[in-house]
Short mmCIF file of C-alpha atoms and ligand atoms in Angstrom, two decimals:
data_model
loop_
_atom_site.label_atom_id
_atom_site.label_comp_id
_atom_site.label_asym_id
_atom_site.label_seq_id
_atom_site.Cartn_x
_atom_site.Cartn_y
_atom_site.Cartn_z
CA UNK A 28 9.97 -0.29 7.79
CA UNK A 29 7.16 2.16 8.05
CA UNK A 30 6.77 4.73 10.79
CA UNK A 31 3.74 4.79 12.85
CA UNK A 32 3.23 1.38 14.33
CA UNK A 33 -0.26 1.23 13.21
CA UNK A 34 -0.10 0.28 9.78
CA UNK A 35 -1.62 -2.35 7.65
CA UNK A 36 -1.40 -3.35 4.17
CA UNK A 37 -0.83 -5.79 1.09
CA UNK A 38 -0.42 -6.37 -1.86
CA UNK A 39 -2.69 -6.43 -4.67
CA UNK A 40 -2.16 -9.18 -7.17
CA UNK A 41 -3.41 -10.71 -10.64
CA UNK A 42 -3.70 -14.52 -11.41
CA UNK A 43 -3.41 -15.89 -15.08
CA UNK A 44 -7.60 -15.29 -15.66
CA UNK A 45 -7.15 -11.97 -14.33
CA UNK A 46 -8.66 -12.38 -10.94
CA UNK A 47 -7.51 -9.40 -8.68
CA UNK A 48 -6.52 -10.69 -4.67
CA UNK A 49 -4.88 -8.94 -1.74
CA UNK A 50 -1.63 -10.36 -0.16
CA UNK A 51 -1.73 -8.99 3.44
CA UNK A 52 1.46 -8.62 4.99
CA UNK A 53 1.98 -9.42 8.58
CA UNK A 54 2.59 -7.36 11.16
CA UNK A 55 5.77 -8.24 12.75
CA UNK A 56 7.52 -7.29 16.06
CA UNK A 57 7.18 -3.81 17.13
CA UNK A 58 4.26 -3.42 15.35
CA UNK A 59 6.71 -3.14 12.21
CA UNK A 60 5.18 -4.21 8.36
CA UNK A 61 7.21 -6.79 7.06
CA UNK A 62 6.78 -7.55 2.85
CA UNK A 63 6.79 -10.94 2.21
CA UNK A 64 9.17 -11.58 -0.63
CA UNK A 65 8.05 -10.21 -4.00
CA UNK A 66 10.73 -11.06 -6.33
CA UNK A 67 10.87 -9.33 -9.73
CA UNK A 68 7.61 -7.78 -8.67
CA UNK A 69 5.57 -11.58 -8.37
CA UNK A 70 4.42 -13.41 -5.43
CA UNK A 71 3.33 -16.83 -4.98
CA UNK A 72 3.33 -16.30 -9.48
CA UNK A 73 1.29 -13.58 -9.23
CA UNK A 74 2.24 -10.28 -10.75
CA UNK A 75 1.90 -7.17 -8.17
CA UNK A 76 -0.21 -4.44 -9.50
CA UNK A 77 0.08 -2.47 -6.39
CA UNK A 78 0.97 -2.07 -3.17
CA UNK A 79 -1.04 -0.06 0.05
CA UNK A 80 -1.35 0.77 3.44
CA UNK A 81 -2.99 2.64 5.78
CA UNK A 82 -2.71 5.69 8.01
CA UNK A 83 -4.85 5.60 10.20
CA UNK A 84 -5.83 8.85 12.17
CA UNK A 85 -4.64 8.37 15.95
CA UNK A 86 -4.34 12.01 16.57
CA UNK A 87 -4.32 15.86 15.17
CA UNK A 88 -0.48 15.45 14.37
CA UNK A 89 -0.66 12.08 12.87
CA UNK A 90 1.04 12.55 9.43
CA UNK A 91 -1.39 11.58 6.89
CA UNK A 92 0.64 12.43 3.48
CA UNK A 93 3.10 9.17 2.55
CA UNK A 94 6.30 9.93 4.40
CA UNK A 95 9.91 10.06 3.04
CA UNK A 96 10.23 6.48 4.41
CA UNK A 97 7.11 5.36 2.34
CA UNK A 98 8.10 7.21 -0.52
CA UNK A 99 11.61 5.34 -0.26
CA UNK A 100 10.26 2.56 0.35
CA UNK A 101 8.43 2.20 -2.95
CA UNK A 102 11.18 3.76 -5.40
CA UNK A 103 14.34 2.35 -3.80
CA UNK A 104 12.54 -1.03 -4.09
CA UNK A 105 13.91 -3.13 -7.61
CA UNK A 106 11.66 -5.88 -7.01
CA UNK A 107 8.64 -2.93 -7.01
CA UNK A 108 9.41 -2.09 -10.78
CA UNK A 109 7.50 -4.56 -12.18
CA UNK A 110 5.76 -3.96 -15.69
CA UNK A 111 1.71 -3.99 -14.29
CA UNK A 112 2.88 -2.53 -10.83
CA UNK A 113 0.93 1.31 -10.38
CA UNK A 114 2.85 2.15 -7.47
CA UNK A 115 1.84 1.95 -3.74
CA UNK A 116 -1.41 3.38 -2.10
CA UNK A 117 -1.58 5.17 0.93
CA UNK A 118 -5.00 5.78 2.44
CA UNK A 119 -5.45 8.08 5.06
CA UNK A 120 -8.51 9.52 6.81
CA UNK A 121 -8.99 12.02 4.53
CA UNK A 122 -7.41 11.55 0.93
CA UNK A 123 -5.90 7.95 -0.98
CA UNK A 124 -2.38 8.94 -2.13
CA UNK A 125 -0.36 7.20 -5.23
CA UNK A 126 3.20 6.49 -4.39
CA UNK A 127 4.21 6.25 -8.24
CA UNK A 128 7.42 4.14 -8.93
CA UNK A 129 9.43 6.81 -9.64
CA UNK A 130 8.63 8.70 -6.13
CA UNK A 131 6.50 10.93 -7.71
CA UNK A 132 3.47 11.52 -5.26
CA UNK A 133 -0.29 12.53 -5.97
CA UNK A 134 -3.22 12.62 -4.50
CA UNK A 135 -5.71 10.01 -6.22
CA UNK A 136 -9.27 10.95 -4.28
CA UNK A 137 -11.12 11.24 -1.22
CA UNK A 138 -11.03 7.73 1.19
CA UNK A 139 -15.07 7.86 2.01
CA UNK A 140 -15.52 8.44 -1.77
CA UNK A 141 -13.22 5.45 -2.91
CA UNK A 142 -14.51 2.89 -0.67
CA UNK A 143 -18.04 4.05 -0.34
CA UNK A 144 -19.76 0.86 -1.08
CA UNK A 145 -16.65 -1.27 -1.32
CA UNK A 146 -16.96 -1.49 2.78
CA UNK A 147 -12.85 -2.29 2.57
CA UNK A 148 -12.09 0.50 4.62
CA UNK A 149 -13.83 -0.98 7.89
CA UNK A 150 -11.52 -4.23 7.62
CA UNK A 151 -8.68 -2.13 8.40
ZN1 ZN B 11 3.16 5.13 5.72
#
């Protein structure tokens, strides 16, 4: 589903106490994502809040703005419209992107400044 081959991500999700947890999806064949099912924008009954993956930089010409696959991706998607759901990250080398629902795409902030501390990035 997305282009690349080297991409990783999840889910984020929210229990009933509010307790935030990522739902990685697996990497299937040919390195492709697959999403687990995520009916009306739930999982397991937990409501989706957002959705990311990576780019990760393997070279100069590596795209790292969300493609027009990603963008699809997150606003052809009806089970992605749920009422808590932000819209799909996209972290790159340099910048995090917002896929918003609607396609609209923005910039959010610098990666090393969002997960300074956090120490998420180095899972990835
Ligand atoms: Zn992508």
């Amino acid at each position: 589903m997305f282009s690349g081959g080297h991409e990783k991500g999840g889910f984020i999700v929210v229990d009933d106490f509010g307790f935030l947890s990522v739902a990685r999806w697996e990497k299937g064949s040919q390195n492709e994502i697959i999403l687990p099912p995520h009916r009306n924008c739930f999982i397991e009954g937990k409501a989706i809040v957002a959705s990311f993956h990576t780019h990760p930089n393997t070279g100069a010409d590596f795209q790292q703005e969300p493609s027009l696959t990603d963008v699809r991706a997150v606003r052809d998607d009806p089970d992605l419209k749920g009422e808590f759901y932000l819209g799909e990250f996209v972290v790159s080398q340099e910048d995090v992107y917002l896929i918003e629902p609607s396609g609209q795409v923005g910039v959010i902030g610098k990666t090393t400044e969002i997960f300074e501390g956090l120490k998420l990035w180095q899972q990835f």
